[in-house]
mmCIF file of C-alpha atoms in Angstrom:
data_model
loop_
_atom_site.group_PDB
_atom_site.id
_atom_site.type_symbol
_atom_site.label_atom_id
_atom_site.label_comp_id
_atom_site.label_asym_id
_atom_site.label_seq_id
_atom_site.Cartn_x
_atom_site.Cartn_y
_atom_site.Cartn_z
ATOM 1 C CA MET A 133 -65.643 -91.389 65.301
ATOM 2 C CA LYS A 134 -63.480 -89.639 63.044
ATOM 3 C CA THR A 135 -64.361 -85.407 62.498
ATOM 4 C CA THR A 136 -63.868 -84.073 59.334
ATOM 5 C CA ASN A 137 -62.568 -80.429 58.878
ATOM 6 C CA THR A 138 -62.093 -78.502 55.861
ATOM 7 C CA PHE A 139 -59.018 -76.601 55.800
ATOM 8 C CA GLY A 140 -58.145 -73.746 53.260
ATOM 9 C CA VAL A 141 -55.636 -70.802 52.515
ATOM 10 C CA HIS A 142 -56.227 -67.903 50.316
ATOM 11 C CA PHE A 143 -53.891 -64.883 49.960
ATOM 12 C CA LEU A 144 -55.382 -61.197 49.546
ATOM 13 C CA ILE A 145 -54.234 -58.014 49.585
ATOM 14 C CA ARG A 146 -55.821 -55.333 51.646
ATOM 15 C CA GLN A 147 -55.984 -51.815 49.685
ATOM 16 C CA ASP A 148 -57.487 -49.839 52.720
ATOM 17 C CA LYS A 149 -53.913 -50.089 54.082
ATOM 18 C CA LEU A 150 -52.172 -48.757 51.086
ATOM 19 C CA LYS A 151 -48.748 -47.361 51.907
ATOM 20 C CA GLU A 152 -46.770 -45.587 49.093
ATOM 21 C CA GLY A 153 -48.834 -47.101 46.368
ATOM 22 C CA LYS A 154 -48.463 -50.830 47.645
ATOM 23 C CA ALA A 155 -50.904 -53.161 49.435
ATOM 24 C CA PRO A 156 -50.126 -55.433 52.160
ATOM 25 C CA VAL A 157 -50.213 -59.295 51.494
ATOM 26 C CA TYR A 158 -52.570 -61.415 53.775
ATOM 27 C CA ALA A 159 -52.850 -64.996 54.157
ATOM 28 C CA ARG A 160 -56.615 -66.172 54.987
ATOM 29 C CA ILE A 161 -56.807 -69.203 57.107
ATOM 30 C CA THR A 162 -60.145 -71.044 57.108
ATOM 31 C CA VAL A 163 -60.964 -74.041 59.416
ATOM 32 C CA ASN A 164 -64.661 -74.857 58.812
ATOM 33 C CA THR A 165 -66.323 -71.763 58.997
ATOM 34 C CA ASP A 166 -63.552 -70.099 61.303
ATOM 35 C CA ARG A 167 -61.548 -67.542 59.566
ATOM 36 C CA ILE A 168 -58.748 -65.681 60.634
ATOM 37 C CA LEU A 169 -56.352 -62.921 58.873
ATOM 38 C CA ILE A 170 -52.304 -63.341 59.192
ATOM 39 C CA GLY A 171 -49.793 -60.337 57.759
ATOM 40 C CA LEU A 172 -46.920 -61.655 55.721
ATOM 41 C CA LYS A 173 -45.048 -58.354 55.678
ATOM 42 C CA GLN A 174 -45.238 -58.237 51.976
ATOM 43 C CA TRP A 175 -46.343 -55.668 49.781
ATOM 44 C CA ILE A 176 -47.430 -55.578 46.347
ATOM 45 C CA ASP A 177 -48.760 -53.018 43.646
ATOM 46 C CA PRO A 178 -52.324 -53.536 43.323
ATOM 47 C CA LYS A 179 -52.254 -53.613 39.845
ATOM 48 C CA SER A 180 -50.097 -56.703 39.887
ATOM 49 C CA TRP A 181 -52.394 -58.754 41.896
ATOM 50 C CA ASP A 182 -54.691 -61.503 40.821
ATOM 51 C CA ILE A 183 -57.658 -61.369 43.012
ATOM 52 C CA ARG A 184 -59.347 -64.547 41.830
ATOM 53 C CA LYS A 185 -56.025 -66.516 42.101
ATOM 54 C CA GLY A 186 -54.793 -64.883 45.126
ATOM 55 C CA ALA A 187 -51.247 -64.405 43.603
ATOM 56 C CA GLY A 188 -49.000 -61.817 42.029
ATOM 57 C CA LYS A 189 -49.588 -61.443 38.072
ATOM 58 C CA GLY A 190 -47.106 -60.484 35.480
ATOM 59 C CA ALA A 191 -43.323 -61.168 34.748
ATOM 60 C CA LYS A 192 -41.473 -58.990 37.241
ATOM 61 C CA ASP A 193 -39.058 -60.339 39.269
ATOM 62 C CA GLU A 194 -40.710 -59.248 42.452
ATOM 63 C CA VAL A 195 -43.836 -60.832 41.518
ATOM 64 C CA LYS A 196 -42.006 -63.998 40.714
ATOM 65 C CA SER A 197 -40.237 -63.734 44.280
ATOM 66 C CA LEU A 198 -43.534 -63.186 46.121
ATOM 67 C CA ASN A 199 -45.415 -66.133 44.446
ATOM 68 C CA ASN A 200 -42.541 -68.497 45.321
ATOM 69 C CA TYR A 201 -42.760 -66.792 48.978
ATOM 70 C CA LEU A 202 -46.589 -67.572 48.830
ATOM 71 C CA SER A 203 -46.272 -71.117 47.603
ATOM 72 C CA GLU A 204 -43.728 -71.881 50.387
ATOM 73 C CA VAL A 205 -45.979 -70.155 52.943
ATOM 74 C CA ARG A 206 -49.028 -72.174 51.982
ATOM 75 C CA THR A 207 -46.886 -75.822 52.018
ATOM 76 C CA GLU A 208 -46.156 -74.529 55.813
ATOM 77 C CA PHE A 209 -49.482 -73.826 56.558
ATOM 78 C CA GLY A 210 -50.291 -77.252 55.242
ATOM 79 C CA GLU A 211 -47.706 -78.650 57.849
ATOM 80 C CA CYS A 212 -48.928 -76.582 60.598
ATOM 81 C CA TYR A 213 -52.326 -78.023 60.008
ATOM 82 C CA ARG A 214 -51.420 -81.487 59.979
ATOM 83 C CA GLU A 215 -48.999 -81.261 62.991
ATOM 84 C CA LEU A 216 -52.479 -80.054 64.901
ATOM 85 C CA GLN A 217 -54.477 -82.988 63.534
ATOM 86 C CA LEU A 218 -51.826 -85.495 64.945
ATOM 87 C CA LYS A 219 -52.826 -84.044 68.465
ATOM 88 C CA LYS A 220 -56.392 -85.094 67.908
ATOM 89 C CA LYS A 221 -57.587 -81.680 69.159
ATOM 90 C CA VAL A 222 -60.358 -79.623 68.073
ATOM 91 C CA ILE A 223 -58.486 -77.258 65.522
ATOM 92 C CA THR A 224 -59.381 -73.679 65.061
ATOM 93 C CA ALA A 225 -57.902 -71.019 62.604
ATOM 94 C CA ALA A 226 -56.258 -69.283 65.363
ATOM 95 C CA ASP A 227 -54.342 -72.509 66.207
ATOM 96 C CA VAL A 228 -52.959 -72.827 62.737
ATOM 97 C CA LYS A 229 -51.739 -69.116 63.061
ATOM 98 C CA ILE A 230 -50.258 -69.656 66.488
ATOM 99 C CA THR A 231 -48.482 -72.949 65.416
ATOM 100 C CA PHE A 232 -47.427 -70.992 62.026
ATOM 101 C CA LEU A 233 -45.851 -68.090 64.049
ATOM 102 C CA ARG A 234 -44.238 -70.928 66.508
ATOM 103 C CA VAL A 235 -44.632 -68.472 69.439
ATOM 104 C CA GLU A 236 -47.537 -67.076 71.744
ATOM 105 C CA GLU A 237 -47.992 -63.688 70.632
ATOM 106 C CA VAL A 238 -46.307 -61.012 72.199
ATOM 107 C CA GLU A 239 -48.585 -59.046 74.963
ATOM 108 C CA HIS A 240 -48.325 -55.419 73.856
ATOM 109 C CA THR A 241 -48.753 -52.624 76.453
ATOM 110 C CA LEU A 242 -49.307 -48.754 76.634
ATOM 111 C CA GLN A 243 -45.772 -48.103 77.556
ATOM 112 C CA SER A 244 -44.503 -50.316 74.622
ATOM 113 C CA LEU A 245 -46.948 -48.467 72.190
ATOM 114 C CA PHE A 246 -45.783 -44.999 73.192
ATOM 115 C CA LYS A 247 -41.896 -46.337 73.054
ATOM 116 C CA PHE A 248 -42.856 -47.534 69.685
ATOM 117 C CA HIS A 249 -44.323 -44.314 68.457
ATOM 118 C CA ASN A 250 -41.674 -41.969 70.169
ATOM 119 C CA GLU A 251 -38.872 -44.143 68.518
ATOM 120 C CA ARG A 252 -40.588 -43.947 65.051
ATOM 121 C CA GLU A 253 -41.554 -40.282 65.053
ATOM 122 C CA LYS A 254 -38.515 -38.740 66.477
ATOM 123 C CA HIS A 255 -37.159 -37.702 63.432
ATOM 124 C CA LYS A 256 -40.566 -36.405 61.877
ATOM 125 C CA LEU A 257 -41.830 -34.494 64.745
ATOM 126 C CA ASN A 258 -40.060 -31.264 66.403
ATOM 127 C CA GLU A 259 -38.873 -31.302 69.611
ATOM 128 C CA ASN A 260 -41.650 -29.613 71.230
ATOM 129 C CA THR A 261 -44.521 -31.990 69.555
ATOM 130 C CA LEU A 262 -42.598 -34.864 70.800
ATOM 131 C CA SER A 263 -42.246 -33.481 74.283
ATOM 132 C CA HIS A 264 -46.151 -33.179 74.377
ATOM 133 C CA TYR A 265 -46.435 -37.167 73.670
ATOM 134 C CA LEU A 266 -43.971 -37.571 76.479
ATOM 135 C CA THR A 267 -45.994 -35.705 78.962
ATOM 136 C CA THR A 268 -49.102 -37.628 77.912
ATOM 137 C CA GLN A 269 -47.472 -40.735 78.695
ATOM 138 C CA ARG A 270 -46.295 -39.498 82.080
ATOM 139 C CA TYR A 271 -49.745 -39.008 82.808
ATOM 140 C CA LEU A 272 -50.986 -42.243 81.628
ATOM 141 C CA SER A 273 -48.083 -43.668 84.082
ATOM 142 C CA GLU A 274 -49.263 -41.776 87.076
ATOM 143 C CA PHE A 275 -52.799 -42.787 86.350
ATOM 144 C CA ILE A 276 -51.790 -46.434 86.157
ATOM 145 C CA ASN A 277 -49.942 -46.627 89.269
ATOM 146 C CA ALA A 278 -52.701 -44.653 91.070
ATOM 147 C CA ARG A 279 -55.805 -46.912 89.687
ATOM 148 C CA TYR A 280 -53.770 -50.337 88.917
ATOM 149 C CA HIS A 281 -50.812 -50.250 91.271
ATOM 150 C CA LYS A 282 -48.906 -50.879 88.367
ATOM 151 C CA LYS A 283 -46.083 -49.612 86.184
ATOM 152 C CA ASP A 284 -47.776 -50.779 82.650
ATOM 153 C CA LEU A 285 -51.032 -52.011 81.424
ATOM 154 C CA SER A 286 -51.671 -54.400 78.797
ATOM 155 C CA LEU A 287 -53.289 -53.130 75.772
ATOM 156 C CA LYS A 288 -56.451 -55.780 75.994
ATOM 157 C CA ASP A 289 -57.255 -53.654 79.386
ATOM 158 C CA VAL A 290 -57.842 -50.625 77.608
ATOM 159 C CA ASN A 291 -61.420 -50.194 77.591
ATOM 160 C CA PHE A 292 -64.430 -47.581 77.525
ATOM 161 C CA LYS A 293 -63.932 -47.609 81.218
ATOM 162 C CA PHE A 294 -60.227 -46.853 81.188
ATOM 163 C CA LEU A 295 -60.951 -44.062 79.303
ATOM 164 C CA SER A 296 -63.586 -42.527 81.206
ATOM 165 C CA ASP A 297 -61.346 -42.888 84.663
ATOM 166 C CA PHE A 298 -58.280 -41.669 82.865
ATOM 167 C CA GLU A 299 -60.452 -38.579 81.546
ATOM 168 C CA ASN A 300 -61.703 -37.744 85.558
ATOM 169 C CA PHE A 301 -58.285 -38.579 86.502
ATOM 170 C CA LEU A 302 -56.953 -35.855 84.160
ATOM 171 C CA ARG A 303 -60.024 -33.183 85.157
ATOM 172 C CA ASP A 304 -59.097 -33.833 89.024
ATOM 173 C CA TYR A 305 -55.354 -33.697 88.850
ATOM 174 C CA GLN A 306 -53.590 -31.643 90.962
ATOM 175 C CA PRO A 307 -50.526 -29.927 89.736
ATOM 176 C CA LYS A 308 -47.525 -29.371 91.826
ATOM 177 C CA LYS A 309 -46.056 -26.130 92.746
ATOM 178 C CA ASN A 310 -47.528 -22.908 90.877
ATOM 179 C CA LYS A 311 -48.594 -24.875 87.830
ATOM 180 C CA LYS A 312 -52.153 -24.733 86.517
ATOM 181 C CA PRO A 313 -54.739 -27.523 86.502
ATOM 182 C CA ILE A 314 -55.187 -29.236 83.468
ATOM 183 C CA GLY A 315 -58.568 -28.016 82.371
ATOM 184 C CA ASN A 316 -60.969 -29.282 79.993
ATOM 185 C CA THR A 317 -58.623 -28.619 76.763
ATOM 186 C CA GLY A 318 -55.476 -30.149 78.205
ATOM 187 C CA ALA A 319 -57.686 -33.160 79.224
ATOM 188 C CA MET A 320 -59.208 -33.665 75.840
ATOM 189 C CA THR A 321 -55.695 -33.187 74.048
ATOM 190 C CA HIS A 322 -54.312 -35.707 76.327
ATOM 191 C CA LEU A 323 -57.169 -38.002 75.319
ATOM 192 C CA ILE A 324 -56.765 -37.259 71.400
ATOM 193 C CA ARG A 325 -53.256 -38.284 71.727
ATOM 194 C CA LEU A 326 -54.024 -41.560 73.477
ATOM 195 C CA LYS A 327 -56.633 -42.097 70.781
ATOM 196 C CA LYS A 328 -53.911 -41.547 68.046
ATOM 197 C CA MET A 329 -51.966 -44.169 69.829
ATOM 198 C CA LEU A 330 -54.598 -46.905 69.917
ATOM 199 C CA ASN A 331 -55.289 -46.136 66.013
ATOM 200 C CA LEU A 332 -51.457 -46.996 65.554
ATOM 201 C CA ALA A 333 -52.093 -50.103 67.507
ATOM 202 C CA ILE A 334 -54.996 -51.258 65.391
ATOM 203 C CA SER A 335 -52.505 -50.681 62.221
ATOM 204 C CA LEU A 336 -49.688 -52.673 63.769
ATOM 205 C CA ASP A 337 -52.331 -55.282 64.591
ATOM 206 C CA TRP A 338 -51.871 -55.200 68.182
ATOM 207 C CA ILE A 339 -55.630 -54.931 68.914
ATOM 208 C CA GLY A 340 -58.369 -55.457 67.119
ATOM 209 C CA LYS A 341 -60.809 -52.670 67.931
ATOM 210 C CA ASN A 342 -60.279 -49.009 69.344
ATOM 211 C CA PRO A 343 -61.351 -48.598 72.737
ATOM 212 C CA PHE A 344 -62.545 -45.115 71.580
ATOM 213 C CA PHE A 345 -65.576 -46.187 69.586
ATOM 214 C CA GLY A 346 -68.512 -44.745 70.791
ATOM 215 C CA TYR A 347 -66.292 -42.406 73.294
ATOM 216 C CA ARG A 348 -66.943 -38.585 72.861
ATOM 217 C CA ILE A 349 -64.105 -36.270 73.370
ATOM 218 C CA LYS A 350 -65.784 -33.171 74.528
ATOM 219 C CA ILE A 351 -63.717 -30.346 73.348
ATOM 220 C CA ARG A 352 -65.087 -26.760 74.501
ATOM 221 C CA HIS A 353 -63.291 -24.319 72.343
ATOM 222 C CA GLU A 354 -62.456 -21.432 74.633
ATOM 223 C CA ALA A 355 -62.504 -17.746 73.182
ATOM 224 C CA ARG A 356 -59.392 -16.720 71.765
ATOM 225 C CA GLN A 357 -57.842 -13.552 73.003
ATOM 226 C CA TYR A 358 -56.795 -11.093 70.454
ATOM 227 C CA LEU A 359 -56.159 -7.174 70.424
ATOM 228 C CA ASN A 360 -58.785 -5.129 68.827
ATOM 229 C CA LYS A 361 -58.177 -2.282 66.427
ATOM 230 C CA THR A 362 -57.906 0.351 68.818
ATOM 231 C CA GLU A 363 -55.705 -1.708 71.335
ATOM 232 C CA LEU A 364 -53.298 -2.757 68.433
ATOM 233 C CA SER A 365 -53.211 0.945 67.489
ATOM 234 C CA ALA A 366 -52.264 1.919 71.006
ATOM 235 C CA LEU A 367 -49.522 -0.769 70.970
ATOM 236 C CA GLU A 368 -48.162 0.387 67.615
ATOM 237 C CA ALA A 369 -48.125 4.194 68.422
ATOM 238 C CA LYS A 370 -46.769 4.139 72.090
ATOM 239 C CA THR A 371 -43.106 5.168 72.666
ATOM 240 C CA PHE A 372 -41.052 3.357 74.897
ATOM 241 C CA ALA A 373 -38.061 4.592 76.836
ATOM 242 C CA LEU A 374 -36.416 1.104 77.391
ATOM 243 C CA PRO A 375 -35.021 -0.418 74.552
ATOM 244 C CA ARG A 376 -36.060 -4.075 75.513
ATOM 245 C CA LEU A 377 -39.716 -3.099 75.317
ATOM 246 C CA ASP A 378 -39.415 -1.269 72.159
ATOM 247 C CA TYR A 379 -38.074 -4.252 70.411
ATOM 248 C CA VAL A 380 -40.454 -6.765 71.939
ATOM 249 C CA ARG A 381 -43.237 -4.565 70.833
ATOM 250 C CA ASP A 382 -41.761 -4.479 67.369
ATOM 251 C CA LEU A 383 -41.326 -8.194 67.155
ATOM 252 C CA PHE A 384 -45.152 -8.709 68.564
ATOM 253 C CA VAL A 385 -46.439 -6.307 65.765
ATOM 254 C CA PHE A 386 -44.563 -8.090 63.252
ATOM 255 C CA CYS A 387 -46.345 -11.381 64.255
ATOM 256 C CA CYS A 388 -49.787 -9.209 64.222
ATOM 257 C CA TYR A 389 -49.320 -8.465 60.538
ATOM 258 C CA THR A 390 -47.821 -11.799 59.283
ATOM 259 C CA GLY A 391 -49.548 -14.496 61.586
ATOM 260 C CA LEU A 392 -46.058 -16.324 62.599
ATOM 261 C CA ALA A 393 -46.024 -17.666 65.845
ATOM 262 C CA TYR A 394 -43.108 -16.552 67.891
ATOM 263 C CA ILE A 395 -40.765 -19.179 67.207
ATOM 264 C CA ASP A 396 -41.361 -19.288 63.425
ATOM 265 C CA ALA A 397 -40.707 -15.410 63.642
ATOM 266 C CA ILE A 398 -37.675 -15.366 65.662
ATOM 267 C CA ASN A 399 -36.244 -18.120 63.491
ATOM 268 C CA LEU A 400 -36.425 -15.968 60.076
ATOM 269 C CA THR A 401 -33.378 -15.393 58.055
ATOM 270 C CA ARG A 402 -32.948 -13.342 54.833
ATOM 271 C CA SER A 403 -33.881 -16.525 52.671
ATOM 272 C CA ASN A 404 -37.176 -16.694 53.963
ATOM 273 C CA ILE A 405 -37.970 -13.396 52.458
ATOM 274 C CA VAL A 406 -38.871 -13.670 48.489
ATOM 275 C CA VAL A 407 -40.573 -12.121 45.811
ATOM 276 C CA GLY A 408 -43.824 -13.184 45.376
ATOM 277 C CA ILE A 409 -45.952 -13.837 42.039
ATOM 278 C CA ASP A 410 -47.214 -9.907 42.911
ATOM 279 C CA ASN A 411 -43.565 -8.888 42.690
ATOM 280 C CA GLY A 412 -43.959 -7.870 46.314
ATOM 281 C CA LEU A 413 -41.878 -9.394 49.146
ATOM 282 C CA TRP A 414 -43.362 -12.559 50.596
ATOM 283 C CA ILE A 415 -42.669 -15.026 53.677
ATOM 284 C CA LYS A 416 -41.825 -18.462 52.557
ATOM 285 C CA THR A 417 -41.113 -20.682 55.536
ATOM 286 C CA LYS A 418 -42.226 -23.688 57.277
ATOM 287 C CA ARG A 419 -44.313 -23.764 60.942
ATOM 288 C CA ASN A 420 -42.103 -24.963 63.484
ATOM 289 C CA LYS A 421 -44.715 -26.936 65.149
ATOM 290 C CA THR A 422 -46.255 -28.999 61.922
ATOM 291 C CA LEU A 423 -43.639 -28.057 59.244
ATOM 292 C CA ILE A 424 -46.638 -27.146 57.382
ATOM 293 C CA PRO A 425 -45.246 -24.570 54.568
ATOM 294 C CA VAL A 426 -46.530 -21.120 55.054
ATOM 295 C CA ASN A 427 -46.253 -18.454 52.081
ATOM 296 C CA THR A 428 -47.695 -15.064 53.386
ATOM 297 C CA PRO A 429 -47.325 -11.480 51.608
ATOM 298 C CA LEU A 430 -45.937 -8.835 53.819
ATOM 299 C CA LEU A 431 -48.199 -6.265 54.635
ATOM 300 C CA PRO A 432 -46.119 -2.486 54.551
ATOM 301 C CA LYS A 433 -46.140 -2.338 58.415
ATOM 302 C CA ALA A 434 -44.418 -5.772 58.668
ATOM 303 C CA VAL A 435 -41.992 -4.751 55.959
ATOM 304 C CA ALA A 436 -41.165 -1.409 58.027
ATOM 305 C CA ILE A 437 -40.104 -3.472 60.824
ATOM 306 C CA LEU A 438 -37.695 -5.722 59.115
ATOM 307 C CA LYS A 439 -36.067 -2.600 57.508
ATOM 308 C CA LYS A 440 -35.616 -1.143 61.169
ATOM 309 C CA TYR A 441 -33.945 -4.361 62.161
ATOM 310 C CA GLU A 442 -31.544 -4.878 59.027
ATOM 311 C CA THR A 443 -28.764 -3.406 60.541
ATOM 312 C CA ASP A 444 -28.787 -4.560 63.757
ATOM 313 C CA TYR A 445 -25.521 -6.042 64.648
ATOM 314 C CA ARG A 446 -27.063 -8.850 67.128
ATOM 315 C CA ALA A 447 -29.401 -9.841 64.348
ATOM 316 C CA ILE A 448 -26.819 -9.921 61.681
ATOM 317 C CA ASN A 449 -24.266 -11.814 63.865
ATOM 318 C CA ASN A 450 -26.801 -14.338 64.333
ATOM 319 C CA GLY A 451 -27.939 -14.519 60.757
ATOM 320 C CA THR A 452 -31.556 -13.999 61.531
ATOM 321 C CA LEU A 453 -33.760 -11.164 60.703
ATOM 322 C CA PHE A 454 -34.566 -10.313 64.475
ATOM 323 C CA PRO A 455 -32.456 -10.502 67.558
ATOM 324 C CA LEU A 456 -32.642 -13.306 69.353
ATOM 325 C CA LEU A 457 -34.839 -13.268 72.481
ATOM 326 C CA SER A 458 -36.461 -16.334 74.549
ATOM 327 C CA ASN A 459 -40.251 -16.862 74.479
ATOM 328 C CA GLN A 460 -40.267 -16.769 78.114
ATOM 329 C CA LYS A 461 -38.655 -13.494 78.439
ATOM 330 C CA MET A 462 -40.951 -11.609 75.523
ATOM 331 C CA ASN A 463 -44.130 -13.101 77.363
ATOM 332 C CA SER A 464 -42.502 -11.379 80.435
ATOM 333 C CA TYR A 465 -41.988 -7.915 78.898
ATOM 334 C CA LEU A 466 -45.211 -8.161 77.276
ATOM 335 C CA LYS A 467 -46.890 -7.915 80.903
ATOM 336 C CA GLU A 468 -45.124 -4.621 81.315
ATOM 337 C CA ILE A 469 -46.232 -3.272 77.832
ATOM 338 C CA ALA A 470 -49.802 -4.179 78.525
ATOM 339 C CA ASP A 471 -49.793 -1.916 81.529
ATOM 340 C CA LEU A 472 -48.122 0.650 80.068
ATOM 341 C CA CYS A 473 -50.735 0.787 77.090
ATOM 342 C CA VAL A 474 -53.467 0.012 79.713
ATOM 343 C CA ILE A 475 -54.608 -3.003 77.322
ATOM 344 C CA ASP A 476 -56.426 -5.312 80.314
ATOM 345 C CA LYS A 477 -55.374 -8.638 78.739
ATOM 346 C CA ASN A 478 -52.863 -11.319 79.350
ATOM 347 C CA LEU A 479 -50.513 -10.449 76.675
ATOM 348 C CA THR A 480 -48.495 -13.400 75.443
ATOM 349 C CA SER A 481 -46.555 -13.619 72.083
ATOM 350 C CA HIS A 482 -49.398 -15.922 70.531
ATOM 351 C CA ILE A 483 -51.905 -13.244 71.008
ATOM 352 C CA ALA A 484 -50.349 -11.861 67.957
ATOM 353 C CA ARG A 485 -51.155 -14.556 65.895
ATOM 354 C CA HIS A 486 -54.679 -14.444 66.924
ATOM 355 C CA THR A 487 -54.716 -10.987 66.373
ATOM 356 C CA PHE A 488 -53.542 -11.548 62.765
ATOM 357 C CA ALA A 489 -56.610 -13.863 62.116
ATOM 358 C CA THR A 490 -58.877 -11.679 63.726
ATOM 359 C CA THR A 491 -58.357 -7.755 63.561
ATOM 360 C CA VAL A 492 -55.848 -7.760 60.759
ATOM 361 C CA THR A 493 -57.453 -10.039 58.296
ATOM 362 C CA LEU A 494 -61.067 -11.815 58.994
ATOM 363 C CA SER A 495 -62.375 -8.505 60.357
ATOM 364 C CA ASN A 496 -61.213 -6.800 56.831
ATOM 365 C CA ASN A 497 -62.839 -9.400 54.715
ATOM 366 C CA VAL A 498 -60.105 -11.816 53.913
ATOM 367 C CA PRO A 499 -61.630 -14.729 52.831
ATOM 368 C CA ILE A 500 -61.170 -17.523 55.740
ATOM 369 C CA GLU A 501 -59.823 -20.055 53.049
ATOM 370 C CA THR A 502 -56.774 -17.642 52.267
ATOM 371 C CA VAL A 503 -56.522 -16.749 56.257
ATOM 372 C CA SER A 504 -56.193 -20.700 57.054
ATOM 373 C CA LYS A 505 -53.507 -21.228 54.501
ATOM 374 C CA MET A 506 -51.500 -18.041 55.563
ATOM 375 C CA LEU A 507 -51.691 -19.510 59.097
ATOM 376 C CA GLY A 508 -50.396 -22.941 57.960
ATOM 377 C CA HIS A 509 -53.660 -24.707 59.330
ATOM 378 C CA THR A 510 -54.300 -28.335 57.966
ATOM 379 C CA LYS A 511 -57.793 -27.956 58.602
ATOM 380 C CA ILE A 512 -60.278 -24.646 57.961
ATOM 381 C CA GLY A 513 -62.188 -25.523 60.952
ATOM 382 C CA THR A 514 -59.114 -24.300 63.185
ATOM 383 C CA THR A 515 -59.588 -21.380 61.474
ATOM 384 C CA GLN A 516 -63.527 -21.041 62.037
ATOM 385 C CA ILE A 517 -62.786 -20.779 65.857
ATOM 386 C CA TYR A 518 -61.445 -17.427 65.132
ATOM 387 C CA ALA A 519 -64.324 -16.368 62.837
ATOM 388 C CA LYS A 520 -66.718 -17.222 65.608
ATOM 389 C CA VAL A 521 -65.549 -14.455 68.086
ATOM 390 C CA ILE A 522 -65.281 -11.361 65.634
ATOM 391 C CA GLU A 523 -68.221 -9.307 67.183
ATOM 392 C CA GLN A 524 -67.175 -6.293 65.435
ATOM 393 C CA LYS A 525 -67.096 -8.159 62.021
ATOM 394 C CA VAL A 526 -70.731 -9.251 62.627
ATOM 395 C CA SER A 527 -71.964 -5.998 63.554
ATOM 396 C CA ASP A 528 -70.306 -4.544 60.764
ATOM 397 C CA ASP A 529 -72.233 -6.975 58.192
ATOM 398 C CA MET A 530 -75.570 -6.385 59.761
ATOM 399 C CA ALA A 531 -75.315 -2.890 59.390
ATOM 400 C CA VAL A 532 -74.860 -3.548 55.452
ATOM 401 C CA LEU A 533 -77.926 -5.713 55.740
ATOM 402 C CA ARG A 534 -79.913 -3.198 57.466
ATOM 403 C CA ASN A 535 -79.076 -0.420 54.776
ATOM 404 C CA LYS A 536 -80.122 -3.101 52.240
ATOM 405 C CA LEU A 537 -83.175 -3.868 53.878
ATOM 406 C CA GLY A 538 -84.233 -0.165 54.948
#
């Protein structure tokens, strides 16, 4: 008894995967009602594509070249199908694909995925950010070794249970020496990076579905510490006998009035200070962490601190606006400063950035959109975390409302 199969090849583009204005070309193989897509690693402007004919349109050389290639591919698919017919087996679209590729599909793993990402992104991400991905990769390796007694795991084995078990592993992780436990935010951050990796795997056609579908990443935003108006004033007014503490205080206060992170402030040069549209001085730089542009008008207290150090030989010799100081030393000295100023908070360089967002700007009715722009945030939701913690602002706003209603 002879079985008749229907076989067809149609070419199409995926406009949902546009890259630099061009769409990838796919071959759709149909055997009876069975279909499968194969990426051909060819790209074309959607305007130059004839959807009905499944081919490029126009007289451009690149379109003609693509159509010639598609014609050859169609012929090769036909040969693959006839080759399978001679074996007298039930033919599926996947069989045609494997025969066309001539090799079994490579088994992709978590480690190979991270390796691909890190190699691809090493020139785009700064060293700090890249190291965070390496940390997530290390935790994954430890988890896989502990749970599966393997060094690596196929992406096919990454499922909902894997994610749940990995989350529990992170929450229960016992760090060595004096390091702090990972905590909820840390665990969720590692899962967010893993989710990004698996989305990349989908884009590469290494997996068909993201295991994170339906998985909830539960981030509990902890209250950001910052200095209130009284604490900031006390810090500014304090006289220090030690020059190192005086300098650290100045650098910290400068960050309080500019919103810059430590690394962005310490790397400032004269070229980063420009005249803005209001004819005043502005900081024009990029965040070291994300390379997002930051344009911030300089407040008078920040200008005064810059003038204080414009003749400092240590800064001049280094070509920066401030003398060099490691973040580790700055945080160590800030502990001393907090004690001397009777500030009962774990003072770190990043609290200055939080103080700018809360006490200096949002509390003084600077619109949250403006604050978000000056902080270099890509999402306003990140800035809204600061808006939630300003009790004094809530109190002041309600006082105004009481007067209106009274």
